[in-house]
Amino acid sequence: MWEKVVAAERTLPDFENPPAVETLMGVHFAPIDKWQGPYFGLFWSRIKKDYPRAEVQPPVVAAPTPELVLPQFQGRFELPVRCWFFNHDETRLIQVQNNLFLHNWRKVAHTDKYLHYDDLRPIFEREWQVFCNFLEGEGLGMPAVQLCEVTYVNHIDRGNGWQSFADLSQVFPNWSPQTSGNILPTPELVAINASYPLKDVDGHLQITAQPAVRQTDTKETVQLTVTARCKPASYSNQDIYRRLDDARKWAVLGFTDFTSSKMHEIWGRKL
Amino acid sequence: MSHSAVWEGVLPQLEEPAQNQWSKVTSLFTAAPWVFEVLDRIAALANLPNDWDGYGSPRIDPGAVAAARRFVASVAFKNLPCPNVSPVLGGSLGLQWRYGEKELEFTFQPNGEIEFLRVLGADLDRDENMETGTLRHEPETAGLKFLLWMTGPR
């Protein structure tokens, strides 16, 4: 089954040096009714051997679909909290909230090998299974998964295909610095936010480009975030993994379509 | 600049919804306009030679330079006044902000520590007006709290 998925995915665009600095995949589900703060610690005790450090974070409140917004933190008094669990070398992270479970990978050093979806999905499957077993063992029920998400965070540094914001049309072909009367000068900052419906699956692709300074090395960059979210056909793991594959497919296709051939050449497009 | 103007600048940054993303960036739409100028000034201090002060001080430590640049990139919210950047004896680097009667200094040491000094009031001889210490855990977050103290109401 998995070999089939991998073989199918090899038809997707691929790059020698992709600008991805972080990828995340995961699921959003209906809030777990009986979830309370102590369960974070109980779950951590199950994974602490592989994820020895934890951080409490503010919750992700902005739900991706309206139906997830209202019931999110209603009910008994409960502090809305999200927990991050870091692996040993802090290249991977598990995020848990009462309505989401995400797995992030990030590039720490420039020399780090890019981890492909094919490498990360089995890790997600394993950790998700641990989480589901935990919920079942604690009598919290199985999560009713409503959305599957794959996100790629890309950094396109100044000097790498663009020098000024007027050059961004060479990075993103759908953007132009042209104005109707040529009165305005070159923009000093440009941000893009676009959402696309996905073909053949119930979902959306969101693409944002924002100028930023990276805090780790203070380089100026354009952060291009590509997020695909799809509804699974059922709550079964098989359907969840299928929709994750769909989301990944559309994130890769969307990234490739949204960026220019010139940039593909810089990133060493292979397929 | 009035307090409300400063808060108008910083609030969008603080109120930004929590993200799923792990990598940290500062949006240039919410960053101070001087951020790159100050990053360049900090980087330039790395070029000072040994004995730059004529009293035998070593050159500014590259780790201190990198830490100061990371700090600025993380805390430079819109409407925060521009800091003064200076070399400090012993290979360290200093950032100083003054805001009304409040003053805030951070010293980036070669051993990676970040020391702070905050002063409230014009009378620097009164000990109760001064506080010193070291930012130990998550220095960027701790530094941001101090900067919010400085720009907030007295």
Coordinates of C-alpha atoms in Angstrom, one line a residue:
Chain A
M1 CA 0.0 0.0 0.0
W2 CA 2.7 2.5 1.1
E3 CA 5.0 1.6 -1.8
K4 CA 2.1 2.4 -4.2
V5 CA 1.7 5.8 -2.6
V6 CA 5.4 6.5 -2.9
A7 CA 5.5 5.4 -6.5
A8 CA 2.5 7.6 -7.4
E9 CA 4.1 10.6 -5.7
R10 CA 7.2 10.4 -7.8
T11 CA 5.3 12.0 -10.6
L12 CA 5.0 15.2 -8.6
P13 CA 7.5 18.1 -9.1
D14 CA 10.7 17.6 -7.2
F15 CA 13.6 19.9 -6.4
E16 CA 17.3 19.4 -5.6
N17 CA 17.4 22.4 -3.2
P18 CA 13.8 23.3 -2.3
P19 CA 13.4 26.5 -0.3
A20 CA 11.3 24.6 2.3
V21 CA 12.5 25.3 5.9
E22 CA 9.6 23.6 7.6
T23 CA 6.8 21.1 6.7
L24 CA 3.9 20.2 8.9
M25 CA 1.2 17.6 8.5
G26 CA -1.7 16.8 10.8
V27 CA -5.3 16.7 11.5
H28 CA -8.0 19.0 12.9
F29 CA -10.8 17.2 14.8
A30 CA -13.9 18.0 16.7
P31 CA -12.9 19.1 20.3
I32 CA -12.5 16.0 22.5
D33 CA -15.2 16.5 25.0
K34 CA -13.5 15.0 28.1
W35 CA -10.1 16.5 27.4
Q36 CA -8.6 18.4 30.3
G37 CA -5.2 19.9 31.1
P38 CA -3.7 16.8 32.9
Y39 CA -4.0 14.7 29.8
F40 CA -1.2 16.8 28.2
G41 CA 1.1 15.5 30.9
L42 CA -0.2 12.0 30.7
F43 CA 0.3 11.9 26.9
W44 CA 3.8 13.4 27.3
S45 CA 4.7 10.5 29.6
R46 CA 4.0 8.2 26.7
I47 CA 6.3 9.9 24.3
K48 CA 8.9 11.6 26.6
K49 CA 11.6 9.1 25.6
D50 CA 11.5 10.5 22.1
Y51 CA 10.2 14.0 22.8
P52 CA 12.1 15.0 26.0
R53 CA 11.2 18.7 26.1
A54 CA 7.8 20.3 26.2
E55 CA 6.4 23.9 26.0
V56 CA 3.0 25.3 26.7
Q57 CA 1.8 27.5 23.8
P58 CA -1.3 29.6 23.2
P59 CA -3.9 27.6 21.3
V60 CA -4.6 28.0 17.6
V61 CA -8.0 29.6 17.8
A62 CA -8.5 30.5 14.2
A63 CA -10.1 27.4 13.0
P64 CA -9.8 26.6 9.3
T65 CA -13.6 26.2 8.8
P66 CA -16.5 28.0 10.5
E67 CA -18.0 24.8 11.9
L68 CA -14.9 24.2 14.0
V69 CA -14.9 27.7 15.5
L70 CA -17.8 27.7 17.9
P71 CA -17.6 24.5 19.8
Q72 CA -13.8 24.7 20.2
F73 CA -13.5 26.0 23.8
Q74 CA -17.0 25.8 25.0
G75 CA -18.3 23.7 27.8
R76 CA -16.7 23.5 31.3
F77 CA -14.1 26.0 32.3
E78 CA -10.9 24.9 30.8
L79 CA -7.8 27.0 30.0
P80 CA -7.3 26.9 26.3
V81 CA -3.8 25.5 25.8
R82 CA -1.6 23.9 23.2
C83 CA 1.4 21.8 24.0
W84 CA 4.6 21.4 21.9
F85 CA 6.7 18.3 22.4
F86 CA 10.2 18.4 20.9
N87 CA 12.3 15.5 19.8
H88 CA 16.0 15.1 20.9
D89 CA 17.7 17.2 18.2
E90 CA 14.7 19.7 18.0
T91 CA 14.2 19.0 14.3
R92 CA 10.7 17.6 14.9
L93 CA 7.8 18.7 17.0
I94 CA 4.4 17.3 18.0
Q95 CA 1.6 19.8 18.6
V96 CA -1.4 18.7 20.6
Q97 CA -4.5 20.7 21.4
N98 CA -8.0 19.4 22.3
N99 CA -8.9 19.7 18.6
L100 CA -5.7 19.2 16.7
F101 CA -2.7 17.0 16.3
L102 CA 0.2 18.2 14.1
H103 CA 3.7 17.0 13.4
N104 CA 6.3 19.6 12.3
W105 CA 9.8 19.1 10.8
R106 CA 12.1 22.0 10.4
K107 CA 15.5 22.6 8.9
V108 CA 17.9 23.8 11.6
A109 CA 21.2 24.2 9.8
H110 CA 21.7 25.0 6.1
T111 CA 23.5 21.7 5.7
D112 CA 20.5 19.7 7.0
K113 CA 19.1 17.2 4.5
Y114 CA 15.6 18.1 3.4
L115 CA 13.1 15.5 4.7
H116 CA 10.6 14.6 2.1
Y117 CA 6.9 13.8 2.7
D118 CA 7.8 10.2 2.0
D119 CA 10.2 10.3 5.0
L120 CA 7.8 12.2 7.3
R121 CA 4.5 10.5 6.7
P122 CA 5.5 7.2 8.3
I123 CA 6.6 9.2 11.4
F124 CA 3.3 11.0 11.5
E125 CA 1.4 7.7 11.1
R126 CA 3.3 6.2 14.0
E127 CA 2.8 9.2 16.3
W128 CA -0.8 9.6 15.4
Q129 CA -1.4 6.0 16.2
V130 CA 0.3 6.5 19.6
F131 CA -2.1 9.4 20.3
C132 CA -5.2 7.5 19.2
N133 CA -4.1 4.6 21.4
F134 CA -3.7 7.0 24.3
L135 CA -7.1 8.5 23.8
E136 CA -8.7 5.1 23.6
G137 CA -6.8 3.9 26.7
E138 CA -8.0 6.9 28.7
G139 CA -11.6 6.4 27.5
L140 CA -11.6 9.7 25.6
G141 CA -12.9 8.2 22.4
M142 CA -11.6 8.4 18.9
P143 CA -11.1 11.8 17.4
A144 CA -13.7 12.8 14.7
V145 CA -11.2 14.1 12.1
Q146 CA -12.6 17.0 10.0
L147 CA -9.6 18.3 8.1
C148 CA -6.3 16.9 7.1
E149 CA -3.5 19.5 6.6
V150 CA -0.2 19.7 4.9
T151 CA 1.8 22.9 5.0
Y152 CA 5.1 23.9 3.5
V153 CA 6.9 26.9 4.9
N154 CA 9.5 28.2 2.3
H155 CA 12.0 31.0 2.7
I156 CA 13.1 32.8 -0.5
D157 CA 15.9 35.0 0.7
R158 CA 16.7 38.4 -0.8
G159 CA 19.5 37.9 -3.4
N160 CA 18.2 34.5 -4.3
G161 CA 16.2 35.2 -7.4
W162 CA 15.0 38.7 -6.3
Q163 CA 16.7 41.9 -5.1
S164 CA 13.8 44.4 -4.7
F165 CA 10.1 44.0 -4.4
A166 CA 9.8 45.0 -8.0
D167 CA 11.5 41.7 -8.9
L168 CA 8.8 39.6 -7.2
S169 CA 7.1 39.1 -10.6
Q170 CA 10.1 37.0 -11.4
V171 CA 9.4 34.8 -8.4
F172 CA 5.6 34.9 -8.5
P173 CA 4.4 35.1 -12.1
N174 CA 0.9 36.2 -11.0
W175 CA 2.1 39.3 -9.4
S176 CA 3.1 42.5 -11.2
P177 CA 4.6 45.8 -10.1
Q178 CA 2.8 47.5 -13.0
T179 CA 0.2 50.2 -12.1
S180 CA -2.3 51.8 -14.5
G181 CA -0.7 55.2 -14.5
N182 CA 2.9 54.5 -13.5
I183 CA 2.5 57.1 -10.7
L184 CA 3.5 54.8 -7.9
P185 CA 7.2 54.0 -7.3
T186 CA 8.5 50.5 -6.7
P187 CA 6.7 49.1 -3.6
E188 CA 8.8 48.9 -0.5
L189 CA 6.9 45.9 0.8
V190 CA 4.6 43.4 -0.9
A191 CA 2.4 40.6 0.7
I192 CA 0.2 38.1 -1.1
N193 CA -2.7 36.1 0.3
A194 CA -4.6 33.8 -2.0
S195 CA -7.0 30.9 -1.5
Y196 CA -7.9 28.3 -4.2
P197 CA -10.6 25.6 -4.2
L198 CA -9.1 22.2 -4.8
K199 CA -10.1 20.0 -7.8
D200 CA -11.6 16.6 -7.1
V201 CA -11.3 16.8 -3.3
D202 CA -13.2 18.8 -0.7
G203 CA -10.6 21.3 0.3
H204 CA -8.7 24.5 -0.1
L205 CA -5.2 25.6 -0.9
Q206 CA -4.0 28.8 0.9
I207 CA -0.9 30.5 -0.3
T208 CA 0.6 33.5 1.6
A209 CA 3.8 35.4 0.8
Q210 CA 5.0 37.9 3.3
P211 CA 8.3 39.9 3.6
A212 CA 10.0 39.1 6.9
V213 CA 13.3 38.9 8.7
R214 CA 14.3 35.4 9.9
Q215 CA 15.0 35.6 13.6
T216 CA 17.6 32.8 13.7
D217 CA 20.1 34.5 11.3
T218 CA 18.4 37.9 10.7
K219 CA 18.3 37.4 6.9
E220 CA 15.7 39.2 4.9
T221 CA 13.4 36.8 3.2
V222 CA 10.0 36.3 1.6
Q223 CA 8.2 33.6 3.6
L224 CA 6.0 31.6 1.2
T225 CA 3.5 29.4 3.2
V226 CA 1.5 26.9 1.2
T227 CA -1.3 25.1 3.1
A228 CA -3.6 22.5 1.8
R229 CA -6.5 21.3 3.9
C230 CA -8.9 18.5 2.8
K231 CA -11.9 16.9 4.4
P232 CA -11.5 13.1 4.8
A233 CA -14.3 10.9 3.5
S234 CA -14.6 9.2 6.9
Y235 CA -12.8 9.2 10.3
S236 CA -10.9 6.0 9.4
N237 CA -7.1 6.3 9.3
Q238 CA -7.1 5.0 5.8
D239 CA -9.2 8.0 4.6
I240 CA -7.2 10.3 6.8
Y241 CA -3.9 9.2 5.2
R242 CA -5.5 9.3 1.7
R243 CA -6.5 13.0 2.3
L244 CA -3.0 13.8 3.7
D245 CA -1.6 12.5 0.4
D246 CA -4.1 14.6 -1.5
A247 CA -3.2 17.7 0.5
R248 CA 0.5 17.1 0.0
K249 CA -0.1 16.7 -3.8
W250 CA -2.0 20.0 -4.0
A251 CA 0.6 21.8 -1.8
V252 CA 3.4 20.7 -4.1
L253 CA 1.5 21.4 -7.3
G254 CA 0.3 24.7 -5.9
F255 CA 3.8 25.8 -4.9
T256 CA 5.2 24.8 -8.3
D257 CA 2.4 26.6 -10.2
F258 CA 2.6 29.7 -8.0
T259 CA 6.3 30.1 -8.5
S260 CA 8.3 30.9 -11.7
S261 CA 10.4 28.6 -14.0
K262 CA 13.3 30.9 -13.2
M263 CA 13.0 30.0 -9.5
H264 CA 12.5 26.3 -10.3
E265 CA 15.8 26.4 -12.1
I266 CA 17.5 28.0 -9.1
W267 CA 16.0 25.3 -6.8
G268 CA 17.2 22.6 -9.2
R269 CA 13.9 21.2 -10.5
K270 CA 14.3 17.5 -11.2
L271 CA 10.8 16.5 -12.2
Chain B
M1 CA 5.9 59.8 20.5
S2 CA 2.8 59.2 22.7
H3 CA 2.2 55.9 24.6
S4 CA -0.9 55.2 22.5
A5 CA 1.1 55.5 19.3
V6 CA 3.6 53.0 20.5
W7 CA 0.8 50.6 21.6
E8 CA -0.9 51.0 18.3
G9 CA 2.3 49.8 16.7
V10 CA 2.9 46.8 19.0
L11 CA -0.6 45.5 19.5
P12 CA -1.1 44.0 16.1
Q13 CA 2.1 42.0 16.7
L14 CA 1.0 40.8 20.1
E15 CA -2.5 40.1 19.0
E16 CA -1.4 38.1 16.0
P17 CA -3.2 34.7 16.3
A18 CA -1.1 31.8 17.3
Q19 CA 0.4 29.9 14.4
N20 CA 1.0 26.2 13.6
Q21 CA 4.4 27.2 12.3
W22 CA 7.6 26.6 14.3
S23 CA 10.2 28.7 12.4
K24 CA 10.2 32.2 13.7
V25 CA 10.1 35.3 11.5
T26 CA 9.3 38.9 12.1
S27 CA 6.9 40.3 9.5
L28 CA 8.3 43.5 7.9
F29 CA 4.8 45.0 8.0
T30 CA 5.0 45.0 11.8
A31 CA 8.7 45.6 12.2
A32 CA 10.4 48.9 13.1
P33 CA 11.6 50.8 10.0
W34 CA 15.1 51.0 11.4
V35 CA 15.5 47.2 11.8
F36 CA 18.0 46.7 8.9
E37 CA 19.9 49.8 9.7
V38 CA 20.5 48.6 13.3
L39 CA 21.3 45.1 12.1
D40 CA 24.0 46.6 9.8
R41 CA 25.4 48.8 12.6
I42 CA 25.7 45.8 14.9
A43 CA 27.4 43.8 12.1
A44 CA 29.8 46.6 11.5
L45 CA 31.1 46.4 15.1
A46 CA 32.4 42.9 14.3
N47 CA 35.1 44.7 12.2
L48 CA 36.6 46.6 15.1
P49 CA 40.2 45.5 15.7
N50 CA 41.7 44.4 19.0
D51 CA 42.5 47.3 21.2
W52 CA 39.7 49.3 19.5
D53 CA 39.4 51.5 22.6
G54 CA 43.2 52.0 23.1
Y55 CA 42.9 50.2 26.5
G56 CA 43.5 46.7 25.2
S57 CA 39.9 45.6 24.7
P58 CA 39.6 42.5 22.5
R59 CA 37.5 42.7 19.3
I60 CA 33.8 42.3 19.7
D61 CA 33.0 38.6 20.0
P62 CA 31.2 37.1 17.0
G63 CA 28.8 35.3 19.3
A64 CA 27.8 38.6 20.9
V65 CA 27.3 40.1 17.5
A66 CA 25.1 37.2 16.4
A67 CA 23.1 37.3 19.7
A68 CA 22.5 41.0 19.4
R69 CA 21.3 40.7 15.8
R70 CA 18.9 37.9 16.7
F71 CA 17.6 39.9 19.6
V72 CA 17.0 43.0 17.4
A73 CA 15.3 40.9 14.7
S74 CA 13.0 39.4 17.3
V75 CA 12.0 42.5 19.3
A76 CA 12.0 45.4 16.7
F77 CA 8.3 46.1 16.8
K78 CA 6.9 49.1 14.9
N79 CA 7.1 52.5 16.7
L80 CA 9.8 51.2 19.1
P81 CA 12.4 54.0 19.1
C82 CA 15.7 53.2 17.5
P83 CA 18.4 51.9 19.9
N84 CA 21.9 53.2 20.3
V85 CA 24.4 50.5 19.4
S86 CA 27.9 50.5 21.0
P87 CA 30.9 48.4 21.6
V88 CA 31.5 47.5 25.3
L89 CA 34.8 46.7 27.1
G90 CA 35.8 43.0 27.1
G91 CA 34.4 42.1 23.7
S92 CA 30.8 42.7 24.5
L93 CA 28.1 44.7 22.7
G94 CA 25.5 47.1 24.0
L95 CA 22.0 48.2 23.0
Q96 CA 20.5 51.2 24.7
W97 CA 17.0 52.6 24.6
R98 CA 15.8 55.8 26.2
Y99 CA 12.1 56.6 26.4
G100 CA 11.0 59.6 28.4
E101 CA 12.4 59.0 31.8
K102 CA 13.0 55.4 31.3
E103 CA 16.2 53.8 30.1
L104 CA 17.0 50.2 29.1
E105 CA 20.3 48.7 28.3
F106 CA 21.2 45.2 27.2
T107 CA 24.8 44.0 27.1
F108 CA 25.6 40.9 25.0
Q109 CA 28.5 39.1 26.6
P110 CA 31.0 36.8 24.8
N111 CA 29.9 33.9 27.0
G112 CA 26.3 34.2 25.6
E113 CA 24.8 35.9 28.6
I114 CA 22.6 39.0 28.1
E115 CA 22.7 41.5 31.0
F116 CA 20.1 44.2 31.5
L117 CA 20.0 47.5 33.3
R118 CA 16.7 49.3 33.6
V119 CA 16.4 52.8 35.0
L120 CA 13.2 54.6 35.9
G121 CA 13.5 58.3 36.6
A122 CA 16.1 61.0 36.0
D123 CA 17.8 60.6 39.4
L124 CA 20.3 57.8 38.6
D125 CA 21.9 58.1 42.1
R126 CA 18.9 56.5 43.7
D127 CA 19.3 52.8 43.9
E128 CA 15.6 52.1 43.9
N129 CA 15.4 53.6 40.4
M130 CA 17.7 50.9 39.0
E131 CA 17.5 47.2 38.4
T132 CA 20.2 44.9 36.9
G133 CA 20.2 41.3 36.1
T134 CA 20.6 38.6 33.4
L135 CA 18.1 37.4 30.9
R136 CA 18.3 33.7 31.4
H137 CA 15.4 31.9 29.7
E138 CA 14.1 32.8 26.3
P139 CA 16.0 36.2 26.2
E140 CA 14.1 37.6 23.3
T141 CA 10.8 37.1 25.1
A142 CA 12.2 38.5 28.3
G143 CA 13.7 41.4 26.4
L144 CA 10.4 42.2 24.7
K145 CA 8.7 42.4 28.1
F146 CA 11.2 44.9 29.3
L147 CA 10.7 47.0 26.1
L148 CA 7.0 46.9 26.6
W149 CA 7.6 48.1 30.2
M150 CA 9.7 50.9 28.8
T151 CA 7.2 52.0 26.2
G152 CA 4.1 51.4 28.4
P153 CA 2.5 53.8 30.8
R154 CA 4.5 54.7 33.9

